[in-house]
Coordinates of C-alpha atoms and ligand atoms in Angstrom, one line a residue:
M633 CA 42.7 2.7 -141.1
D634 CA 43.7 3.2 -144.7
N635 CA 45.3 6.5 -145.7
V636 CA 46.2 7.8 -149.1
P637 CA 48.3 11.1 -148.8
V638 CA 48.5 13.6 -151.6
I639 CA 52.1 14.6 -152.3
D640 CA 51.8 18.3 -152.9
F641 CA 53.7 20.1 -155.7
G642 CA 51.7 23.3 -155.0
G643 CA 48.9 22.7 -157.4
Q644 CA 45.7 24.7 -157.1
Y645 CA 43.6 21.6 -156.5
S646 CA 45.9 19.7 -154.1
Q647 CA 43.7 20.5 -151.1
L648 CA 40.6 19.5 -153.1
I649 CA 42.1 16.1 -153.9
T650 CA 42.5 15.4 -150.2
K651 CA 38.9 16.5 -149.6
R652 CA 37.6 14.2 -152.3
I653 CA 39.4 11.2 -151.0
R654 CA 38.0 11.9 -147.5
E655 CA 34.6 12.2 -149.0
L656 CA 35.1 8.6 -150.2
R657 CA 35.9 7.8 -146.5
V658 CA 39.6 7.2 -146.8
Y659 CA 41.9 9.4 -144.7
S660 CA 44.1 11.8 -146.7
E661 CA 46.4 14.6 -145.9
L662 CA 48.8 16.9 -147.9
I663 CA 52.4 16.1 -147.5
P664 CA 55.3 18.2 -149.0
Y665 CA 57.0 16.7 -152.0
D666 CA 60.5 16.9 -150.4
I667 CA 59.3 14.9 -147.3
D668 CA 61.8 12.3 -146.1
I669 CA 60.9 8.9 -147.5
K670 CA 61.2 7.4 -144.0
K671 CA 58.3 9.6 -143.0
I672 CA 56.2 8.3 -145.8
K673 CA 56.9 4.7 -144.9
E674 CA 56.0 5.5 -141.2
K675 CA 52.5 6.5 -142.4
N676 CA 52.1 3.1 -144.0
P677 CA 50.0 4.5 -146.8
S678 CA 47.7 2.3 -149.0
G679 CA 48.4 4.6 -152.0
L680 CA 49.9 7.9 -153.0
I681 CA 48.7 10.7 -155.2
L682 CA 51.0 13.1 -156.9
S683 CA 49.3 16.5 -157.3
G684 CA 49.4 19.1 -160.0
S685 CA 51.8 22.1 -159.9
P686 CA 52.2 25.7 -161.1
Y687 CA 55.7 24.8 -162.2
S688 CA 56.7 23.2 -165.5
I689 CA 58.4 19.9 -165.4
L690 CA 60.7 21.2 -168.1
S691 CA 62.1 24.1 -166.1
D692 CA 65.5 23.7 -164.5
R693 CA 66.0 21.3 -161.7
E694 CA 65.9 23.9 -158.9
K695 CA 62.5 25.1 -160.0
A696 CA 60.7 21.9 -161.0
P697 CA 59.8 20.1 -157.8
S698 CA 60.5 16.4 -157.9
I699 CA 60.3 13.4 -155.6
N700 CA 62.6 10.7 -154.4
K701 CA 62.4 7.9 -157.0
E702 CA 62.5 5.3 -154.3
I703 CA 58.8 6.1 -153.7
F704 CA 58.0 3.9 -156.7
S705 CA 59.8 0.8 -155.2
L706 CA 57.8 0.7 -152.0
G707 CA 55.1 -1.4 -153.6
I708 CA 52.6 1.4 -152.9
P709 CA 50.1 2.2 -155.8
V710 CA 50.7 5.7 -157.2
L711 CA 48.3 8.0 -159.2
G712 CA 49.9 11.1 -160.8
I713 CA 47.5 13.9 -161.7
C714 CA 48.5 16.5 -164.4
Y715 CA 52.1 17.5 -163.2
G716 CA 52.1 14.2 -161.3
M717 CA 51.7 12.2 -164.5
Q718 CA 54.4 14.3 -166.3
L719 CA 56.7 13.6 -163.4
I720 CA 56.1 9.9 -163.6
S721 CA 56.8 10.0 -167.3
K722 CA 60.0 11.9 -166.8
I723 CA 61.3 9.6 -164.0
F724 CA 60.5 6.4 -166.0
G725 CA 62.1 7.6 -169.3
G726 CA 59.1 9.0 -171.2
E727 CA 59.2 12.4 -172.9
V728 CA 57.4 15.6 -172.0
A729 CA 57.1 18.8 -174.1
S730 CA 55.6 22.2 -173.9
I731 CA 52.8 23.3 -176.1
E732 CA 52.4 26.9 -177.4
K733 CA 49.3 28.0 -175.5
N734 CA 47.8 26.8 -172.3
K735 CA 44.9 24.4 -172.9
Y736 CA 42.0 24.3 -170.5
G737 CA 38.4 23.4 -170.5
K738 CA 36.0 20.4 -170.6
T739 CA 37.3 17.8 -173.1
K740 CA 36.0 14.5 -174.4
V741 CA 38.5 11.8 -173.4
K742 CA 38.6 8.3 -174.8
L743 CA 39.3 5.8 -172.0
D744 CA 40.7 2.3 -172.2
L745 CA 38.1 0.4 -170.1
K746 CA 40.5 -2.5 -169.7
S747 CA 42.4 -0.3 -167.1
S748 CA 41.3 -0.9 -163.5
L749 CA 41.4 2.9 -163.1
F750 CA 38.4 3.3 -165.5
K751 CA 36.3 0.3 -164.4
D752 CA 32.6 0.8 -165.0
L753 CA 33.1 4.1 -166.8
K754 CA 31.9 4.9 -170.3
P755 CA 34.4 4.7 -173.3
V756 CA 34.2 8.4 -173.7
E757 CA 33.9 10.8 -170.7
I758 CA 34.0 14.5 -170.2
C759 CA 37.1 15.5 -168.2
W760 CA 38.5 18.8 -167.1
M761 CA 41.9 19.7 -168.6
S762 CA 44.3 22.5 -167.7
Y763 CA 47.9 22.1 -169.0
K764 CA 50.8 23.7 -170.8
D765 CA 53.1 20.6 -170.8
I766 CA 52.1 17.2 -172.3
V767 CA 53.5 13.7 -172.3
T768 CA 54.7 13.1 -175.9
K769 CA 56.1 9.6 -175.4
A770 CA 54.9 7.2 -172.7
P771 CA 57.8 5.7 -170.7
P772 CA 58.9 2.2 -171.8
G773 CA 56.6 -0.5 -170.3
F774 CA 53.7 1.9 -169.8
N775 CA 50.3 1.6 -171.6
V776 CA 48.5 4.6 -172.9
I777 CA 45.0 4.4 -171.3
A778 CA 43.4 7.8 -172.3
S779 CA 43.5 10.1 -175.2
T780 CA 41.7 13.1 -176.7
R781 CA 41.5 14.5 -180.2
N782 CA 44.5 16.8 -179.6
L783 CA 46.3 14.8 -177.0
P784 CA 47.3 11.3 -177.8
I785 CA 48.6 10.6 -174.3
A786 CA 46.1 11.7 -171.6
G787 CA 46.6 8.8 -169.3
I788 CA 49.2 6.1 -168.6
E789 CA 49.6 3.0 -166.5
K790 CA 52.0 0.3 -165.5
P791 CA 49.4 -2.1 -163.9
E792 CA 51.9 -4.7 -162.6
E793 CA 53.6 -2.0 -160.5
K794 CA 50.3 -0.1 -159.9
I795 CA 51.5 3.2 -161.3
Y796 CA 48.9 5.4 -163.0
G797 CA 48.8 8.9 -164.4
V798 CA 46.1 11.1 -165.8
Q799 CA 46.6 14.5 -167.5
F800 CA 43.1 15.6 -166.6
H801 CA 41.6 16.5 -163.2
P802 CA 39.3 13.8 -161.7
E803 CA 39.0 15.8 -158.5
V804 CA 37.1 18.8 -159.9
A805 CA 33.3 18.9 -160.4
H806 CA 33.8 19.6 -164.2
T807 CA 34.9 15.9 -164.5
P808 CA 31.5 14.3 -163.8
S809 CA 32.9 10.8 -163.4
G810 CA 36.0 12.0 -161.6
M811 CA 34.8 10.5 -158.2
D812 CA 34.4 7.1 -159.9
I813 CA 38.0 7.3 -161.1
L814 CA 39.2 8.2 -157.6
K815 CA 37.0 5.4 -156.2
N816 CA 38.6 2.9 -158.6
F817 CA 42.1 4.0 -157.6
L818 CA 41.2 3.8 -153.8
F819 CA 39.1 0.6 -153.7
E820 CA 40.1 -1.4 -156.8
I821 CA 43.8 -0.6 -157.1
C822 CA 44.9 0.3 -153.5
G823 CA 42.4 -2.1 -151.9
C824 CA 41.3 0.5 -149.3
L825 CA 38.2 0.1 -147.1
P826 CA 35.9 3.1 -146.7
S827 CA 36.4 3.3 -142.9
W828 CA 37.1 7.0 -142.2
T829 CA 33.7 8.0 -140.9
T830 CA 32.6 10.6 -138.4
V831 CA 32.1 8.0 -135.8
S832 CA 35.5 6.5 -136.4
I833 CA 37.1 9.9 -136.2
I834 CA 35.4 10.6 -132.8
E835 CA 36.4 7.2 -131.4
Q836 CA 40.0 7.5 -132.6
Q837 CA 40.4 11.0 -131.1
I838 CA 38.8 10.1 -127.8
K839 CA 41.2 7.1 -127.5
K840 CA 44.2 9.3 -128.4
I841 CA 43.3 12.1 -125.9
K842 CA 42.6 9.5 -123.1
E843 CA 46.0 7.9 -123.7
E844 CA 47.8 11.3 -123.7
V845 CA 46.1 13.1 -120.8
K846 CA 45.9 10.1 -118.3
E847 CA 45.6 11.8 -114.9
G848 CA 46.4 15.4 -116.1
K849 CA 44.1 18.4 -116.1
V850 CA 42.9 20.1 -119.2
I851 CA 41.7 23.7 -119.9
C852 CA 40.0 25.0 -123.0
G853 CA 39.3 28.5 -124.2
L854 CA 35.8 28.5 -125.4
S855 CA 34.5 31.2 -127.8
G856 CA 31.1 29.7 -128.7
G857 CA 32.2 29.3 -132.3
V858 CA 32.0 25.9 -134.0
D859 CA 35.6 24.9 -133.7
S860 CA 36.3 25.5 -130.0
S861 CA 32.9 24.1 -129.2
V862 CA 33.4 20.8 -131.0
A863 CA 36.9 20.5 -129.6
A864 CA 35.7 21.1 -126.1
V865 CA 32.9 18.5 -126.4
L866 CA 35.2 15.9 -127.9
V867 CA 37.8 16.4 -125.2
N868 CA 35.1 16.2 -122.6
K869 CA 34.0 12.9 -123.9
A870 CA 37.6 11.6 -123.5
V871 CA 38.5 13.1 -120.1
G872 CA 35.2 14.0 -118.4
D873 CA 35.5 16.5 -115.5
K874 CA 39.3 16.7 -115.9
L875 CA 38.4 19.4 -118.5
T876 CA 37.5 22.9 -117.5
C877 CA 36.4 25.4 -120.2
I878 CA 37.1 29.1 -119.8
F879 CA 34.6 31.4 -121.5
V880 CA 35.8 35.0 -121.4
D881 CA 32.8 37.1 -122.2
H882 CA 34.1 40.5 -123.4
G883 CA 30.5 41.8 -123.7
L884 CA 31.0 42.2 -127.5
L885 CA 29.2 39.1 -128.5
R886 CA 26.0 38.8 -130.6
K887 CA 22.7 39.0 -128.8
G888 CA 22.0 35.9 -126.7
E889 CA 25.3 34.2 -127.6
A890 CA 26.8 34.2 -124.2
E891 CA 23.6 32.7 -122.7
K892 CA 23.5 30.0 -125.4
V893 CA 27.1 29.0 -124.7
V894 CA 26.6 28.8 -121.0
E895 CA 23.4 26.8 -121.4
T896 CA 24.8 24.4 -123.9
F897 CA 28.0 23.6 -122.1
R898 CA 26.9 23.7 -118.4
E899 CA 23.4 22.4 -118.7
N900 CA 23.3 20.2 -121.8
F901 CA 26.8 18.8 -121.7
K902 CA 27.5 19.1 -117.9
I903 CA 31.0 20.5 -118.7
N904 CA 32.9 22.5 -116.1
L905 CA 32.6 26.0 -117.4
I906 CA 34.0 29.2 -116.0
H907 CA 32.0 32.0 -117.4
R908 CA 33.9 35.2 -116.7
D909 CA 31.8 38.2 -117.5
A910 CA 34.4 40.8 -118.1
S911 CA 32.3 43.2 -120.2
D912 CA 32.9 46.1 -117.9
R913 CA 36.6 45.6 -117.8
F914 CA 36.8 45.5 -121.7
L915 CA 34.5 48.5 -122.1
G916 CA 36.5 50.4 -119.5
K917 CA 39.7 49.8 -121.5
L918 CA 38.0 50.8 -124.8
V919 CA 36.8 54.2 -123.5
G920 CA 37.9 56.9 -126.0
I921 CA 39.6 54.5 -128.3
T922 CA 38.6 54.9 -132.0
E923 CA 41.6 53.6 -133.9
P924 CA 40.8 50.0 -135.2
E925 CA 44.3 48.5 -134.6
K926 CA 44.4 50.0 -131.1
K927 CA 41.0 48.4 -130.3
R928 CA 42.2 45.0 -131.6
K929 CA 45.4 45.2 -129.5
I930 CA 43.6 46.2 -126.3
I931 CA 41.0 43.4 -126.7
G932 CA 43.6 40.8 -127.6
N933 CA 45.9 41.7 -124.6
E934 CA 43.0 41.9 -122.2
F935 CA 41.6 38.7 -123.4
I936 CA 44.9 36.8 -122.8
R937 CA 45.3 38.5 -119.4
I938 CA 41.9 37.4 -118.2
F939 CA 42.3 33.9 -119.7
E940 CA 45.5 33.6 -117.7
E941 CA 43.9 34.8 -114.5
E942 CA 41.3 32.1 -114.8
A943 CA 43.6 29.4 -115.9
S944 CA 45.9 30.1 -113.0
K945 CA 43.1 29.2 -110.6
I946 CA 43.0 25.7 -112.0
K947 CA 45.8 24.1 -110.1
D948 CA 48.1 21.7 -112.0
A949 CA 46.5 22.2 -115.4
N950 CA 48.9 20.8 -117.9
Y951 CA 47.0 20.7 -121.2
L952 CA 45.3 23.3 -123.3
V953 CA 42.7 22.5 -126.0
Q954 CA 42.8 24.5 -129.2
G955 CA 40.3 24.3 -132.0
T956 CA 42.9 24.6 -134.7
L957 CA 41.7 23.2 -138.0
Y958 CA 43.4 21.7 -141.0
S959 CA 43.1 24.8 -143.2
D960 CA 45.0 26.8 -140.4
V961 CA 47.7 24.2 -140.5
I962 CA 48.0 24.2 -144.3
E963 CA 47.8 28.0 -144.4
S964 CA 50.4 28.6 -141.7
G965 CA 52.8 26.4 -143.7
T966 CA 52.6 28.6 -146.7
K967 CA 51.5 31.9 -145.4
N968 CA 53.5 34.9 -146.5
A969 CA 50.8 37.4 -147.0
A970 CA 51.3 40.9 -145.6
R971 CA 49.5 41.7 -142.3
I972 CA 46.4 43.7 -143.2
K973 CA 44.8 43.5 -139.7
S974 CA 46.1 41.9 -136.6
H975 CA 43.8 39.0 -136.1
H976 CA 43.3 37.8 -132.6
N977 CA 41.8 34.3 -132.1
V978 CA 39.7 34.0 -129.0
G979 CA 41.3 31.3 -126.9
G980 CA 44.6 31.8 -128.6
L981 CA 47.7 30.5 -126.9
P982 CA 49.4 32.9 -124.5
E983 CA 53.1 32.7 -125.4
D984 CA 54.5 32.1 -121.9
M985 CA 52.0 29.4 -120.8
K986 CA 53.7 26.1 -120.3
L987 CA 50.9 24.0 -121.3
K988 CA 50.9 21.1 -123.8
L989 CA 48.5 21.5 -126.7
I990 CA 45.7 19.2 -127.6
E991 CA 44.3 19.9 -131.0
P992 CA 41.8 17.3 -131.8
L993 CA 40.6 19.0 -135.0
R994 CA 44.0 19.6 -136.5
F995 CA 43.5 17.3 -139.4
L996 CA 39.9 18.2 -140.2
F997 CA 38.2 20.5 -142.6
K998 CA 35.4 22.8 -141.5
D999 CA 32.6 20.7 -143.1
E1000 CA 34.0 17.6 -141.3
I1001 CA 34.1 19.5 -138.0
R1002 CA 30.4 20.4 -138.5
K1003 CA 29.5 16.7 -139.1
I1004 CA 31.3 15.8 -135.9
G1005 CA 29.5 18.5 -134.0
I1006 CA 26.2 17.1 -135.2
E1007 CA 27.2 13.6 -134.2
L1008 CA 28.2 14.8 -130.8
G1009 CA 24.8 16.4 -130.3
L1010 CA 25.8 20.1 -130.4
P1011 CA 22.8 22.4 -131.2
D1012 CA 22.4 23.6 -134.8
E1013 CA 22.9 27.2 -133.7
I1014 CA 26.5 26.4 -132.7
V1015 CA 27.3 23.9 -135.4
W1016 CA 26.2 26.2 -138.3
R1017 CA 27.3 29.5 -136.8
Q1018 CA 29.0 31.7 -139.3
P1019 CA 32.6 32.9 -138.5
F1020 CA 32.8 35.7 -136.0
P1021 CA 35.9 37.8 -135.3
G1022 CA 37.7 37.4 -131.9
P1023 CA 37.3 41.2 -131.1
G1024 CA 33.6 40.8 -131.7
L1025 CA 31.3 43.7 -132.2
A1026 CA 34.1 46.2 -131.3
I1027 CA 35.3 46.0 -134.9
R1028 CA 31.8 46.4 -136.3
I1029 CA 31.2 49.5 -134.2
I1030 CA 33.1 52.3 -136.0
G1031 CA 34.6 54.8 -133.6
E1032 CA 34.3 54.6 -129.9
V1033 CA 32.5 51.5 -128.4
T1034 CA 29.8 52.3 -125.9
K1035 CA 27.1 50.2 -124.2
E1036 CA 24.5 52.1 -126.1
K1037 CA 26.1 51.3 -129.5
I1038 CA 26.6 47.7 -128.5
K1039 CA 22.8 47.4 -127.8
I1040 CA 21.9 49.1 -131.1
L1041 CA 24.2 46.8 -133.1
Q1042 CA 23.2 43.6 -131.3
D1043 CA 19.5 44.4 -132.0
A1044 CA 20.1 45.2 -135.6
D1045 CA 22.4 42.2 -136.1
E1046 CA 19.8 39.9 -134.7
I1047 CA 17.3 41.0 -137.3
V1048 CA 19.8 40.6 -140.1
V1049 CA 20.5 37.0 -139.0
E1050 CA 16.9 36.2 -138.4
E1051 CA 15.9 37.4 -141.9
I1052 CA 18.8 35.6 -143.6
K1053 CA 17.7 32.4 -141.8
R1054 CA 14.0 33.0 -142.6
A1055 CA 15.0 33.2 -146.3
G1056 CA 16.9 29.9 -146.0
L1057 CA 20.2 31.5 -146.9
Y1058 CA 22.1 31.3 -143.7
K1059 CA 24.1 28.1 -144.4
N1060 CA 25.1 29.2 -147.9
I1061 CA 26.4 32.6 -146.9
W1062 CA 29.9 32.9 -145.5
Q1063 CA 29.0 35.8 -143.2
S1064 CA 26.0 38.1 -142.8
F1065 CA 25.9 40.8 -140.2
A1066 CA 25.3 44.4 -139.3
I1067 CA 27.8 47.3 -138.9
L1068 CA 27.2 50.5 -137.0
P1069 CA 29.1 53.5 -138.5
D1070 CA 30.1 56.5 -136.5
I1071 CA 27.8 59.0 -138.3
K1072 CA 24.2 60.2 -138.0
S1073 CA 21.8 61.3 -140.7
V1074 CA 18.5 63.1 -140.8
G1075 CA 15.3 61.2 -141.2
V1076 CA 11.6 61.7 -140.6
M1077 CA 9.5 59.5 -138.3
D1078 CA 6.0 60.1 -137.0
D1079 CA 6.1 63.5 -138.8
K1080 CA 9.1 64.5 -136.7
R1081 CA 12.7 65.1 -137.7
T1082 CA 15.1 62.4 -136.5
Y1083 CA 18.9 62.6 -136.4
L1084 CA 20.1 59.0 -135.8
Y1085 CA 22.6 56.3 -136.8
P1086 CA 22.4 54.3 -140.0
I1087 CA 23.0 50.5 -140.0
V1088 CA 25.0 48.9 -142.7
I1089 CA 24.1 45.3 -143.8
R1090 CA 26.9 43.1 -145.0
A1091 CA 26.6 39.7 -146.5
V1092 CA 29.5 38.0 -148.3
S1093 CA 30.2 34.7 -150.0
S1094 CA 33.7 33.2 -149.7
Q1095 CA 35.6 30.0 -149.7
D1096 CA 38.3 30.9 -147.2
A1097 CA 37.9 34.5 -146.2
M1098 CA 40.9 35.5 -148.3
T1099 CA 38.7 36.8 -151.0
A1100 CA 35.0 37.5 -150.8
D1101 CA 32.1 38.8 -152.9
W1102 CA 29.0 40.6 -151.7
V1103 CA 25.9 38.5 -151.9
R1104 CA 23.2 39.5 -154.3
L1105 CA 20.5 39.3 -151.6
P1106 CA 16.9 39.3 -152.9
Y1107 CA 15.3 42.8 -152.7
K1108 CA 12.5 41.2 -150.6
V1109 CA 14.9 40.1 -147.9
L1110 CA 16.7 43.5 -147.9
E1111 CA 13.3 45.2 -147.7
R1112 CA 12.2 43.2 -144.7
M1113 CA 15.5 43.8 -142.9
S1114 CA 15.3 47.6 -143.6
T1115 CA 11.7 47.9 -142.4
R1116 CA 12.3 45.8 -139.3
I1117 CA 15.5 47.6 -138.3
V1118 CA 14.2 51.1 -138.5
N1119 CA 11.0 50.1 -136.7
E1120 CA 12.4 47.8 -134.1
V1121 CA 15.8 49.2 -133.3
E1122 CA 15.8 52.4 -131.3
G1123 CA 18.4 54.9 -132.5
V1124 CA 18.4 53.9 -136.2
N1125 CA 16.7 55.7 -139.0
R1126 CA 18.4 54.5 -142.1
V1127 CA 19.7 51.1 -143.5
V1128 CA 22.2 50.7 -146.3
Y1129 CA 23.7 47.6 -148.0
D1130 CA 27.4 47.2 -148.5
I1131 CA 28.2 46.2 -152.1
S1132 CA 31.9 45.9 -151.9
S1133 CA 34.0 42.8 -152.5
K1134 CA 37.3 41.8 -150.9
P1135 CA 39.7 43.0 -152.3
P1136 CA 39.7 46.0 -152.3
S1137 CA 37.5 46.1 -149.1
T1138 CA 37.8 43.6 -146.3
I1139 CA 34.9 41.5 -144.8
E1140 CA 34.9 43.4 -141.5
W1141 CA 34.9 47.2 -141.5
E1142 CA 37.9 47.5 -139.1
Ligands
XMP1337 P1 38.7 40.5 -143.0 O1 38.0 41.6 -142.4 O2 40.2 40.6 -142.8 O3 38.3 39.2 -142.3 O4 38.4 40.3 -144.5 C1 38.5 37.9 -142.8 C2 37.9 36.9 -141.9 O5 38.5 36.9 -140.6 C3 37.5 37.2 -139.6 N1 38.3 38.1 -138.6 C4 38.8 37.6 -137.5 N2 38.7 36.4 -136.9 N3 39.9 37.2 -135.1 C5 39.3 36.2 -135.7 O6 39.2 35.1 -135.1 C6 40.0 38.5 -135.6 O7 40.6 39.4 -135.0 C7 39.4 38.7 -136.9 N4 39.3 39.7 -137.7 C8 38.6 39.3 -138.8 C9 36.4 37.9 -140.3 O8 35.2 37.8 -139.6 C10 36.4 37.2 -141.6 O9 35.7 35.9 -141.5

């Protein structure tokens, strides 16, 4: 299968380039710019893309990331984007200079249609630019293939060596013909075949897991979220009943969620499933606990303990399935953010377990995992489920967690989700849910005074959960939610909408 990695110099669009290439059905991954050239050769790539960068090519050597020049003598086509083009220019003896002020925006670019990179494009296309440095002299032997009114060198090529560079960004939506340019690079210049499809990924993963596991036994921590569910079904296809899934139900799930997980896996997929209902044990540990971090720690520890108890009953298990996805892999490579909350991933790896990991989704983005889930026949409810925190409703119930409060929150949350779905908004919203604060307020119902809980509705849009904005939900939708919640949920007399973004708030309340 063809693969075209993106050599990452830290540009803001690096990840997007890999997504775009995958959308064109060629496998792509990010690789660090200082990777050993041997490792690149081992990947046997059909082409290479050099990404943009926040650095200036003109800053001193230490700061400006570069690559081993040998890359250009491997006979592999290369496309440099923005910084990538400047780097090519510098390495091959061209000149790069800084301009006074950053230039960015949509720009008309004149293209040389004789270049294979621009096959079937128009002589002038709108392209997205964002730069501070420019190539002022193309390297000897290179043709200039693109220019703008202010920028004489906006694209270069050395077709006999299949080296190309563009100053603009074909990967962003603001460059309407950008996908055609990437297509030309992949299919005309690199000679790739569009063979990276959902079916091929499934087949490839099944083959790989079969070869690895052989006669071994596999366990999988199932949370009911899309990632662990897709991972479990995929592994089940490869190893059948050598797989046992462990579903630790802490009693803090959304309404009907546990039943759906059990039904889907046991009945629809005939997967060995241990459903450990540990709700009383979790609730017991949470009595009197109000401090959010304490709640999280207690749930995290208890979860791992119970998972281990169940895992130890499966004799000779030697593999553990994890639903790690590509964004986790990329993030953990670069993460240096301060710990705001101690996140606990359901099904996370207990440190002292001597199990080998199987991570069949490690190279996939969320949207790709969803496509695989659909192909594998998982129900929409699981495939499209919004993210849900490991500690569950415990961090949406402010103050002490009790059975009564869980029931109130589950009922209110069900209405929020139903109304979001009814309005056709569910798939486009990152998360939409209810929160139960630890206060009561006065109301009037049936001519009588009430003193009951309020429910907070939260709906946020986000790309990656690192930042988020509150969704401007239509008043009609908010109105229906409010009316239904106070009428249908016992114990609630007021509904409010959370209009805070992250930062300064966070998505969850605890
Ligand atoms: P915050 O509240 O930090 O949440 O803005 C960011 C995203 O992470 C989810 N979240 C968690 N996920 N275990 C998880 O698996 C956790 O402990 C946890 N805490 C928060 C949250 O739902 C949001 O998507």
